[in-house]
Tab-separated table of C-alpha atoms in Angstrom:
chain	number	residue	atom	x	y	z
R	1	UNK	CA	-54.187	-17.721	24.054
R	2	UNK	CA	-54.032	-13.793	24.155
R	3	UNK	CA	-55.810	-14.286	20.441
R	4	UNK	CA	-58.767	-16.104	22.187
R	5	UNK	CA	-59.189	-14.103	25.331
R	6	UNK	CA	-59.358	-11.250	22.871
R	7	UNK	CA	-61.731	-12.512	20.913
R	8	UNK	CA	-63.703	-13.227	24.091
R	9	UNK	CA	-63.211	-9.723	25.126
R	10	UNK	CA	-64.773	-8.228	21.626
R	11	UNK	CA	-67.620	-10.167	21.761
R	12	UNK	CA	-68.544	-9.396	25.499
R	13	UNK	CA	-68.549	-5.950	24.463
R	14	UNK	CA	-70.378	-6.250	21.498
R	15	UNK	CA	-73.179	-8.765	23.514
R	16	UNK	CA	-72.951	-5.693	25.988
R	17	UNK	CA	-73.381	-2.878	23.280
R	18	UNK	CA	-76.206	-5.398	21.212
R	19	UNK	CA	-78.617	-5.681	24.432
R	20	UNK	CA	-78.844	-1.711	24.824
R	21	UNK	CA	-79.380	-1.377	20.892
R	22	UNK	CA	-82.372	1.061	20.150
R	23	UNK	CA	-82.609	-0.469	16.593
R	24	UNK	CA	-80.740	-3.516	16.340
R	25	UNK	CA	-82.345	-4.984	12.876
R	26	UNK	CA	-79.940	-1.720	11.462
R	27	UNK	CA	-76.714	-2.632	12.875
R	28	UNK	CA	-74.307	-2.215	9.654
R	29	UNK	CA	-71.877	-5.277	10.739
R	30	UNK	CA	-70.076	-4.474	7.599
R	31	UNK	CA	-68.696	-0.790	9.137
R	32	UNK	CA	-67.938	-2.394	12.267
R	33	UNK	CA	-65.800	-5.074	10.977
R	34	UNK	CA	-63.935	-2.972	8.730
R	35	UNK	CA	-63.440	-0.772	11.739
R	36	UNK	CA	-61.985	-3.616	13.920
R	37	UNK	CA	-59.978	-4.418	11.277
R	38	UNK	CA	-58.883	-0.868	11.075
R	39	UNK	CA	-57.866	-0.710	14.750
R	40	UNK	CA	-56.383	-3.969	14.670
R	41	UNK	CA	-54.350	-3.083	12.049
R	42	UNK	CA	-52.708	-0.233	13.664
R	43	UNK	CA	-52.246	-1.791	16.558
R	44	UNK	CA	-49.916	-4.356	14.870
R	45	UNK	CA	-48.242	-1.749	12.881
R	46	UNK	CA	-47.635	0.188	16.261
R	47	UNK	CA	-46.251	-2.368	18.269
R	48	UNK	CA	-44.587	-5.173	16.083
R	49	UNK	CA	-43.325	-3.026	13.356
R	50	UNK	CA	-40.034	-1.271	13.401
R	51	UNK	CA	-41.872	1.790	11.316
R	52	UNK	CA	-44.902	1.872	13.383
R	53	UNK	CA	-42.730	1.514	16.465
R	54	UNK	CA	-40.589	4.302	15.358
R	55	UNK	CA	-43.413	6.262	14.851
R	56	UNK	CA	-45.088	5.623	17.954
R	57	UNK	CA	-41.686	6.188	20.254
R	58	UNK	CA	-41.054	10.092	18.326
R	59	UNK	CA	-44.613	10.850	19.471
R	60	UNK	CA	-44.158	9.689	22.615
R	61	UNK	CA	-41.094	11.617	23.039
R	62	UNK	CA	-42.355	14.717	21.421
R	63	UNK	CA	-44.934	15.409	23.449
R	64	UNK	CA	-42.756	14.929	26.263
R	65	UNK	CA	-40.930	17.483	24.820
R	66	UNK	CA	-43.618	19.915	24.616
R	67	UNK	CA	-44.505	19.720	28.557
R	68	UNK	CA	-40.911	19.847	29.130
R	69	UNK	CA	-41.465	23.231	27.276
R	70	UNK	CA	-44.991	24.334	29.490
R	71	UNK	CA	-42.353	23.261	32.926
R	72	UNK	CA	-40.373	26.184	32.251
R	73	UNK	CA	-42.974	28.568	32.544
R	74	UNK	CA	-43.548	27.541	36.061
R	75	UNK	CA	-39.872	27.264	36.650
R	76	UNK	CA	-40.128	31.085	36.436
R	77	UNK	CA	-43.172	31.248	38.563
R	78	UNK	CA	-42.862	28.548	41.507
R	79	UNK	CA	-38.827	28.345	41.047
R	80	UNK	CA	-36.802	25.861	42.446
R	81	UNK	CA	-40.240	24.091	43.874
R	82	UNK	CA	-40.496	22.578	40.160
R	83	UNK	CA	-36.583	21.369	39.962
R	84	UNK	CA	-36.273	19.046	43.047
R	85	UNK	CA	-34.028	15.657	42.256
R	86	UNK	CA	-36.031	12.824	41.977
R	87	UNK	CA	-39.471	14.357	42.495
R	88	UNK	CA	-42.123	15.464	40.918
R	89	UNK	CA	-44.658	17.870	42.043
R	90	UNK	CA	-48.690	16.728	40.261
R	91	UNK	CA	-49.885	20.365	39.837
R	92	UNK	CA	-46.435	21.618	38.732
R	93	UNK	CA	-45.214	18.975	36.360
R	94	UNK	CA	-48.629	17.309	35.168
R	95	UNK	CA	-50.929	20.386	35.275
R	96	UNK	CA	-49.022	23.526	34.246
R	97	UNK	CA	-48.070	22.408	30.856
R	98	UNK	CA	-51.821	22.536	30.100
R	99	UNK	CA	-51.699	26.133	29.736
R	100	UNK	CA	-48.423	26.364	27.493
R	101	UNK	CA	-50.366	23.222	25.249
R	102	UNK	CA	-53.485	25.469	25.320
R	103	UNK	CA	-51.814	28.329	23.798
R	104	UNK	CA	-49.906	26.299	20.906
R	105	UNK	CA	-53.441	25.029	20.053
R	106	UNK	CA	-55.093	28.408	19.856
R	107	UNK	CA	-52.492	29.259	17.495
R	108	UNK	CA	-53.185	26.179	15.548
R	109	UNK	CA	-56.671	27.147	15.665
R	110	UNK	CA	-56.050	30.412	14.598
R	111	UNK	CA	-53.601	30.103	11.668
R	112	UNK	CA	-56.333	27.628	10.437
R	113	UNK	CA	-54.080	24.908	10.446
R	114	UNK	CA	-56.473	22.485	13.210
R	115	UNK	CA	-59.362	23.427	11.113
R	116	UNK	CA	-57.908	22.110	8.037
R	117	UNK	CA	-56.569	19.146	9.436
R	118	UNK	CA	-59.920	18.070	11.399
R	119	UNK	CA	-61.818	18.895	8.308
R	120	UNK	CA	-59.341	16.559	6.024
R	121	UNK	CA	-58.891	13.535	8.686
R	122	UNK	CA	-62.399	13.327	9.242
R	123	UNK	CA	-63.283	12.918	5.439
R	124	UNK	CA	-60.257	10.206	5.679
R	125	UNK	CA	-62.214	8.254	8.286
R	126	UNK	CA	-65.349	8.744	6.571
R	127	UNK	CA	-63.753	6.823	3.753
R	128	UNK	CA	-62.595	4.246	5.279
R	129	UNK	CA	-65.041	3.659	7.955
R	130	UNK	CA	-68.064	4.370	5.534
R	131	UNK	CA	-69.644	6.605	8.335
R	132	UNK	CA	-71.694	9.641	7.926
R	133	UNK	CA	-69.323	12.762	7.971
R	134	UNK	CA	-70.453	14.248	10.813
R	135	UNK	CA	-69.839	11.038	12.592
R	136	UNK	CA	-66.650	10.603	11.600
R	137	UNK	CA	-65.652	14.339	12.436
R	138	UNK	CA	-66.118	14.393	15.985
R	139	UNK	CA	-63.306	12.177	16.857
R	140	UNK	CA	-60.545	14.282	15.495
R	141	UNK	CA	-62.452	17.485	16.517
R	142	UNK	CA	-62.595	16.265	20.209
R	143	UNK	CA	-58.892	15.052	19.925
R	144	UNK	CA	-57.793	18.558	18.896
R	145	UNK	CA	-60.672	20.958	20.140
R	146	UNK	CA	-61.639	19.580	23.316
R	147	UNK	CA	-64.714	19.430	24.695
R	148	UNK	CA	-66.958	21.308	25.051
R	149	UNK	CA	-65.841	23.548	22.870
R	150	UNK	CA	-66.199	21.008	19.911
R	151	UNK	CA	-69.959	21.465	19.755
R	152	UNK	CA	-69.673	24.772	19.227
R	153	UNK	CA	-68.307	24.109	15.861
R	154	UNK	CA	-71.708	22.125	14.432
R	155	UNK	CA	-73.799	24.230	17.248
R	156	UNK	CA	-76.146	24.882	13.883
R	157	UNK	CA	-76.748	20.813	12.859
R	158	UNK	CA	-77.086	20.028	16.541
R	159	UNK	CA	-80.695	21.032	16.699
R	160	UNK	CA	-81.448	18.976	13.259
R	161	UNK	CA	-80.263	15.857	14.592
R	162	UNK	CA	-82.436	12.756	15.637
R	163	UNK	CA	-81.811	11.314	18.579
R	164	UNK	CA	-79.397	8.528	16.972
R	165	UNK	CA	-77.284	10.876	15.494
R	166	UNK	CA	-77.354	13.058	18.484
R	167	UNK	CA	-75.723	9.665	20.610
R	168	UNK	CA	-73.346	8.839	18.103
R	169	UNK	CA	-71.928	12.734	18.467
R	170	UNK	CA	-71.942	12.604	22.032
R	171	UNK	CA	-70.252	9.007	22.015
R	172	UNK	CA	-67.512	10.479	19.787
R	173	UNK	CA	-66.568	13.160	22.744
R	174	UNK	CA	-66.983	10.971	26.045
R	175	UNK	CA	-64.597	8.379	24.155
R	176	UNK	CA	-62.263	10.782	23.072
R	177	UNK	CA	-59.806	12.562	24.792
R	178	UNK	CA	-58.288	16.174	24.365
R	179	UNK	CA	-54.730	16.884	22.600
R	180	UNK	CA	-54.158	19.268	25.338
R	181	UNK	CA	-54.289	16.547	27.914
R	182	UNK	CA	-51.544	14.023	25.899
R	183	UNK	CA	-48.736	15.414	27.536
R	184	UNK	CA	-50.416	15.680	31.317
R	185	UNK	CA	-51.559	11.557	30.641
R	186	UNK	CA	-47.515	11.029	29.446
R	187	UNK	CA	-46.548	12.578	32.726
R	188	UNK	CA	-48.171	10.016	34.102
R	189	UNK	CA	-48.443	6.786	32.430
R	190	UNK	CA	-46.137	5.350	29.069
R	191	UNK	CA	-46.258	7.982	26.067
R	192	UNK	CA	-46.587	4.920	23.749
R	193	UNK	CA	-49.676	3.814	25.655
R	194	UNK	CA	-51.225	6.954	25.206
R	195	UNK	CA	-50.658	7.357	21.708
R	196	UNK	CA	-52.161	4.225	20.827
R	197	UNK	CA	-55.296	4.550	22.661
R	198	UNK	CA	-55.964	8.506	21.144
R	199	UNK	CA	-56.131	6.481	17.885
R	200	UNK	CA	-58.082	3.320	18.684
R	201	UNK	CA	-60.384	5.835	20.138
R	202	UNK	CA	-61.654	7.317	17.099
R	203	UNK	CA	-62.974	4.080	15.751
R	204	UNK	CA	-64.017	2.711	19.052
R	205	UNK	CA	-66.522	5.218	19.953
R	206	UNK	CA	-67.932	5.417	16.861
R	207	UNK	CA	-68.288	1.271	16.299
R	208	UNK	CA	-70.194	1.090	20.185
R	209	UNK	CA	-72.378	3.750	18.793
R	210	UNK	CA	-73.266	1.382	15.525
R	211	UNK	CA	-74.433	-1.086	17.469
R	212	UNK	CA	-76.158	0.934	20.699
R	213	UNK	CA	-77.919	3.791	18.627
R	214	UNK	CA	-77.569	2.503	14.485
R	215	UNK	CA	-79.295	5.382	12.024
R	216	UNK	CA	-81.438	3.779	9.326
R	217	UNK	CA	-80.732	5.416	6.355
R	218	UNK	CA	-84.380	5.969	4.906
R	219	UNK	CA	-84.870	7.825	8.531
R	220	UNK	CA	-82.109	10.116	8.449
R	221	UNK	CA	-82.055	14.040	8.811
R	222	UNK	CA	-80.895	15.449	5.518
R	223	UNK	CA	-78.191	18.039	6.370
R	224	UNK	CA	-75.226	19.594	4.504
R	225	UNK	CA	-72.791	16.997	5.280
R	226	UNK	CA	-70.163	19.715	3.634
R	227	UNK	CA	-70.873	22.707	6.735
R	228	UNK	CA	-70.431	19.746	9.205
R	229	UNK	CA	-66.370	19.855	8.302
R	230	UNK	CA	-66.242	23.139	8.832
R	231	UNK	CA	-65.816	25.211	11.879
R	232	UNK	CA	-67.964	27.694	12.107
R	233	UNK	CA	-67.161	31.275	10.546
R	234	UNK	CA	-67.027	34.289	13.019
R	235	UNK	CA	-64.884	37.310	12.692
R	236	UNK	CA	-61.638	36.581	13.967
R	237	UNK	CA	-60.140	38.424	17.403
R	238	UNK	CA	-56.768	40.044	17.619
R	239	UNK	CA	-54.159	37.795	17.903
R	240	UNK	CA	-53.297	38.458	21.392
R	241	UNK	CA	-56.565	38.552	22.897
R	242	UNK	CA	-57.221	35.476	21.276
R	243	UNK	CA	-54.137	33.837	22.672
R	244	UNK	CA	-54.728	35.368	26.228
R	245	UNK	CA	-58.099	33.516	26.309
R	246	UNK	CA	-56.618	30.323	25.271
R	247	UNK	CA	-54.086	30.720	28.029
R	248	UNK	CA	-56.599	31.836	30.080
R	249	UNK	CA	-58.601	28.809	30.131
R	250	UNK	CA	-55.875	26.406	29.891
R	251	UNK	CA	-55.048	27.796	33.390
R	252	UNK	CA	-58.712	27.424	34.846
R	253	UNK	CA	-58.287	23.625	33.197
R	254	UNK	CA	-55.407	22.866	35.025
R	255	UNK	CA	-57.143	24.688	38.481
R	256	UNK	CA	-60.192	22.514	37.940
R	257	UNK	CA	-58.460	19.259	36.972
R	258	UNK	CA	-56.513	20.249	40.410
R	259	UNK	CA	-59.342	20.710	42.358
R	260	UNK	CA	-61.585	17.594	40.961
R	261	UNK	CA	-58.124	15.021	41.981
R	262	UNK	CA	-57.927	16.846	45.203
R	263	UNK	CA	-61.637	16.105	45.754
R	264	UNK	CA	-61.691	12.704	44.402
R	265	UNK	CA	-58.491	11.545	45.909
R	266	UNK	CA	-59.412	12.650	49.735
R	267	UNK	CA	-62.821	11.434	49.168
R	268	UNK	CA	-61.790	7.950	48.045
R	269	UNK	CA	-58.991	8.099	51.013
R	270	UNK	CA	-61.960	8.769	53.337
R	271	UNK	CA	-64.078	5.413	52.846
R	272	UNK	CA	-61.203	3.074	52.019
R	273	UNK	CA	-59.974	4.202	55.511
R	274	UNK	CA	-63.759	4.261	56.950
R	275	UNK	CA	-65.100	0.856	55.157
R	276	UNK	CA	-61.604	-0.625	55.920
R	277	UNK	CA	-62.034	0.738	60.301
R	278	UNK	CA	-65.820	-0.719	60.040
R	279	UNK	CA	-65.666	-3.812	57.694
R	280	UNK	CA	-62.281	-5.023	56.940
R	281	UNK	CA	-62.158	-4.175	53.362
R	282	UNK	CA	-61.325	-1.129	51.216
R	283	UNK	CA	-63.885	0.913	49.083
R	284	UNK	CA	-61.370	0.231	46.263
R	285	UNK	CA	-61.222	-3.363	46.922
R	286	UNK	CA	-64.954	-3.474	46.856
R	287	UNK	CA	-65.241	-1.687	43.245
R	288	UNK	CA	-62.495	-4.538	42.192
R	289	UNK	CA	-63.969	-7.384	42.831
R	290	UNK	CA	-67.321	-6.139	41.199
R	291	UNK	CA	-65.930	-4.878	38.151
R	292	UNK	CA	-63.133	-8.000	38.505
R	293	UNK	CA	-65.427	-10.010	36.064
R	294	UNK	CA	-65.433	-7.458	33.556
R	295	UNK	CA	-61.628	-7.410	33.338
R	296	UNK	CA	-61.521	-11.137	33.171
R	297	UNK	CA	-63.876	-11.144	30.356
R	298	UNK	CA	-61.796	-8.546	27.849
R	299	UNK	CA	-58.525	-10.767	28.508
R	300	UNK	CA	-56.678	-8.845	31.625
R	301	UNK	CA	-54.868	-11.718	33.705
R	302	UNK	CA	-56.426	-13.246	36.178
R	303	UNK	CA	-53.952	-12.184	39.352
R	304	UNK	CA	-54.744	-8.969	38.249
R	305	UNK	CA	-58.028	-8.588	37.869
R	306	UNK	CA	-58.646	-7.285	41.047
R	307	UNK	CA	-56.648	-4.176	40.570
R	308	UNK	CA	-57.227	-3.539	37.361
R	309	UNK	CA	-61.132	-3.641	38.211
R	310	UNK	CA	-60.905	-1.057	41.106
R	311	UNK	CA	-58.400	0.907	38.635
R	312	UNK	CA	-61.777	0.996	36.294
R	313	UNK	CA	-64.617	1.365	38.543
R	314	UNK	CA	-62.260	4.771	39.876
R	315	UNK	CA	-61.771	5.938	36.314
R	316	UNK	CA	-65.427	6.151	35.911
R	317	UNK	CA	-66.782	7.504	39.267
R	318	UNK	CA	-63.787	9.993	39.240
R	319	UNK	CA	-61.863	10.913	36.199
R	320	UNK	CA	-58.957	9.559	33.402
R	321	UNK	CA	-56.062	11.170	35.950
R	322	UNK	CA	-57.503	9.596	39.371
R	323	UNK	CA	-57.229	6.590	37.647
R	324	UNK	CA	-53.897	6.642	36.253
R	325	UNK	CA	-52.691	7.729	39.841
R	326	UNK	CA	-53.344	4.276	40.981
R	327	UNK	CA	-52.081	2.856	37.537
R	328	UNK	CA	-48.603	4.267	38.764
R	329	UNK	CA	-49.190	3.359	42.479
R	330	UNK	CA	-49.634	-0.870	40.980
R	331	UNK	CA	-47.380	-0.568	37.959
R	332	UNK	CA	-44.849	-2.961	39.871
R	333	UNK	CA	-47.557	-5.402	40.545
R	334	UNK	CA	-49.516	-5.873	37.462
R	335	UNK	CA	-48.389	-7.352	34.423
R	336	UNK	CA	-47.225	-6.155	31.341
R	337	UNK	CA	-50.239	-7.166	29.611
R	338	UNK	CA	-52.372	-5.415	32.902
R	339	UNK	CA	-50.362	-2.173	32.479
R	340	UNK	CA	-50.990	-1.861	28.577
R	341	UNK	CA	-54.149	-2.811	28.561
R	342	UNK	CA	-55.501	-0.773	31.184
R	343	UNK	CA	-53.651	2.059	30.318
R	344	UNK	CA	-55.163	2.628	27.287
R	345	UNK	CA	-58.618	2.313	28.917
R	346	UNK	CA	-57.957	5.218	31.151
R	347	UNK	CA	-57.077	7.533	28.104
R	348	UNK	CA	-60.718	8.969	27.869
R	349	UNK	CA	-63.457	11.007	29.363
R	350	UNK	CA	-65.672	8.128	29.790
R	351	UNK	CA	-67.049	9.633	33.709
R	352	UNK	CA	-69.874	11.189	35.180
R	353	UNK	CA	-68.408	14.566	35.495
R	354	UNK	CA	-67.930	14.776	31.325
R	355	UNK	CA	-71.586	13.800	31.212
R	356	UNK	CA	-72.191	17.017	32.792
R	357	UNK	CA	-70.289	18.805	30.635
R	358	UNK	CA	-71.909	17.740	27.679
R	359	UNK	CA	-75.189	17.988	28.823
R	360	UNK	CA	-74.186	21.796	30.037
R	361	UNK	CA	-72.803	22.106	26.263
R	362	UNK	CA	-75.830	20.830	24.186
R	363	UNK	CA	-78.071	22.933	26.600
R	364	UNK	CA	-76.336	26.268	25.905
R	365	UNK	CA	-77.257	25.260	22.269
R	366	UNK	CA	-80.647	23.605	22.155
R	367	UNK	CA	-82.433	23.238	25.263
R	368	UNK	CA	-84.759	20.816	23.745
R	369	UNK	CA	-81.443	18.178	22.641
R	370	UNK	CA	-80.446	18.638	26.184
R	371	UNK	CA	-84.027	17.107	27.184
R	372	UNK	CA	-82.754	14.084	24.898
R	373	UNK	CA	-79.096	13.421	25.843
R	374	UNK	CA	-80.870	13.652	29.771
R	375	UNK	CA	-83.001	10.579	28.649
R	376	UNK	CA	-79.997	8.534	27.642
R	377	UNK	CA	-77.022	9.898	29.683
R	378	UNK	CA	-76.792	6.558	31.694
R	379	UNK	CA	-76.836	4.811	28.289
R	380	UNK	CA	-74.097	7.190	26.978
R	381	UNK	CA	-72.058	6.818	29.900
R	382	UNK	CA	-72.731	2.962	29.276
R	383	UNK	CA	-71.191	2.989	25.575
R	384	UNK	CA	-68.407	5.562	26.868
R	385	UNK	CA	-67.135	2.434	29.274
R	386	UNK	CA	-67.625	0.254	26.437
R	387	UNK	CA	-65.596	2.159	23.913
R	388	UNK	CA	-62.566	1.764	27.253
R	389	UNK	CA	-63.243	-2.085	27.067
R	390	UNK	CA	-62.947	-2.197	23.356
R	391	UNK	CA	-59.798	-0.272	23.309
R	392	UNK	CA	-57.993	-1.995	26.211
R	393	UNK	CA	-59.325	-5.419	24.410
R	394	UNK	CA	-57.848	-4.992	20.913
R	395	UNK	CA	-54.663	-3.733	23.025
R	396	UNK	CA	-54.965	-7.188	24.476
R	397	UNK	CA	-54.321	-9.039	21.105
R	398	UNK	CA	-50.588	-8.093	21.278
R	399	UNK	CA	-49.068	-8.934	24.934
């Protein structure tokens, strides 16, 4: 049954992602299969193999580690605030560790270790996938960059792209999600979960983008493929400075992640509790039952569709760690197959507020791009939601 209802679930996605298509007569079904196939693959080695789940559960656990390592820096600072029995404190425990992750990947980036390893896991997925390289770059360099700062790295290609391309670069960021967020999402919901999803989002951005915005290869933009793998060259900073920025800004990250859940959370409070005083029904219930037929269709149980449709509709009006606040809030109510699945649909920045920030990022480049990503943000927010759905479907498969 969970084999059918999966099924189901891919091809209301694709149906979804086939209607919007700019160019449908140039879908490449073959990359798109083998890509399924790729994510399905992993998935099984993940979760029903002893190596895979071996793998998957020292991931988990090191990252764990690592913000572990970022809560002892604000042990120092906030003292025994941070080491209460029992509780745990959002900005403290989920937020701090950004800036200690920040700093490890500045070194990274610095040492030229992140650049080499984007550069040669890109080329992998090129390989297998059969996409362009540039394509096939992004995920990795908006797993470990971050965005926006991975635009900055092909700010000189940007400008050169058609408007295809352009969408299948922003796709790759707005389904992706940051390294230095992994350990803030474990805080929050299963490590494994997390884990998982980073990886089936590298292909599932990238196959929504075949079919909503396909590039005809006797159209295409000749660029040097080759400069697209590699970061751009500047003249390096002294060490320190360099890692004061990075700490720096994973600081003002954690401050503005802080102040967006503050916002979001005390805004949602304020019409469940006003639509609830007027009508009789929350503003959370409301988003569930309209997205509830959207969870049905990608395989999530039917008691839980409900929740798991408000848990979506608040993942993209707010952002990933809104949502998983309410994940935690139901976890003893959904089902195993709700948690997993939905879970890794959350682990993205598939909202409106990264829409801004990409549109703020291409600006600063090319003003004229920006024009274009304005004329299909609602689109790219669109294949963003349906790079979640594909995720949280081939998750689906397995439970």
């Amino acid at each position: 049954m969970s084999i059918i209802r999966g099924i189901v679930g891919l091809l209301v996605v694709f149906i979804i992602a086939w209607l919007f298509s700019t160019n449908k007569k140039n879908i490449n079904f073959k990359n798109i299969l083998v890509m399924i196939g790729v994510q399905l693959v992993m998935t099984f080695l993940f979760l029903q193999t002893t190596a895979g789940i071996t793998i998957l559960t020292k991931a988990s656990t090191f990252f764990t580690w690592l913000v572990d390592q970022g809560i002892e820096g604000a042990k120092f600072v906030f003292g025994g605030l941070v080491i209460e029995g029992g509780t745990s404190v959002f900005f403290l425990h989920v937020l701090m560790p950004l800036v200690f992750i920040s700093a490890l990947i500045g070194i990274l980036d610095y040492t030229g270790i992140l650049g080499f390893v984007i550069k040669w896991v890109g080329r992998a997925i090129s390989k297998v996938t059969g996409m362009k390289e540039l394509e096939s770059y992004m995920p990795i360099a908006t797993t470990l960059l971050g965005s926006p700062q991975v635009f900055l790295t092909i700010a000189d290609r940007i400008p050169k792209l058609n408007s295809q391309r352009l969408f299948t670069v922003c796709m790759a960021v707005i389904s992706g999600a940051g390294a230095s967020m992994l350990g803030s999402y474990m805080s929050l919901i299963e490590g494994e979960y997390v884990v998982i999803a980073v990886f089936l989002n590298f292909f599932s951005g990238l196959v929504i983008a075949s079919i909503m915005a396909p590039t005809p290869d006797e159209n295409e933009e000749v660029v040097n493929e080759e400069a697209n793998n590699e970061i751009q060259d500047t003249e390096k900073p002294p060490f320190f400075s360099m890692l004061g920025d990075y700490i720096t800004d994973g600081f003002n990250l954690a401050i503005s992640v802080a102040a967006m859940v503050i916002g979001f959370i005390s805004l949602i409070s304020f019409l469940n509790n006003g639509l609830e005083a007027i009508i009789g029904i929350s503003f959370t219930e409301i988003l569930g039952y309209v997205f509830a037929p959207l969870a049905f269709l990608i395989g999530i149980p039917a008691d839980d569709i409900v929740n798991i449709g408000s848990i979506m509709a608040t993942k993209l009006l707010t952002n990933e760690f809104v949502a998983m606040g309410e994940i935690v809030d139901l976890t003893s109510v959904l089902s195993a197959k709700s948690v997993a699945m939905i879970s890794t649909y959350v682990v993205s920045f598939a909202n409106f507020g990264t829409l801004g920030i990409i549109s703020g990022a291409i600006k600063a480049i090319d003003n004229k791009k920006a024009t274009e990503v304005a004329r299909f943000s609602l689109k790219l927010i669109l294949g963003g939601t349906l790079a979640g759905l594909l995720t949280a479907a081939i998750m689906g498969f397995f439970f």
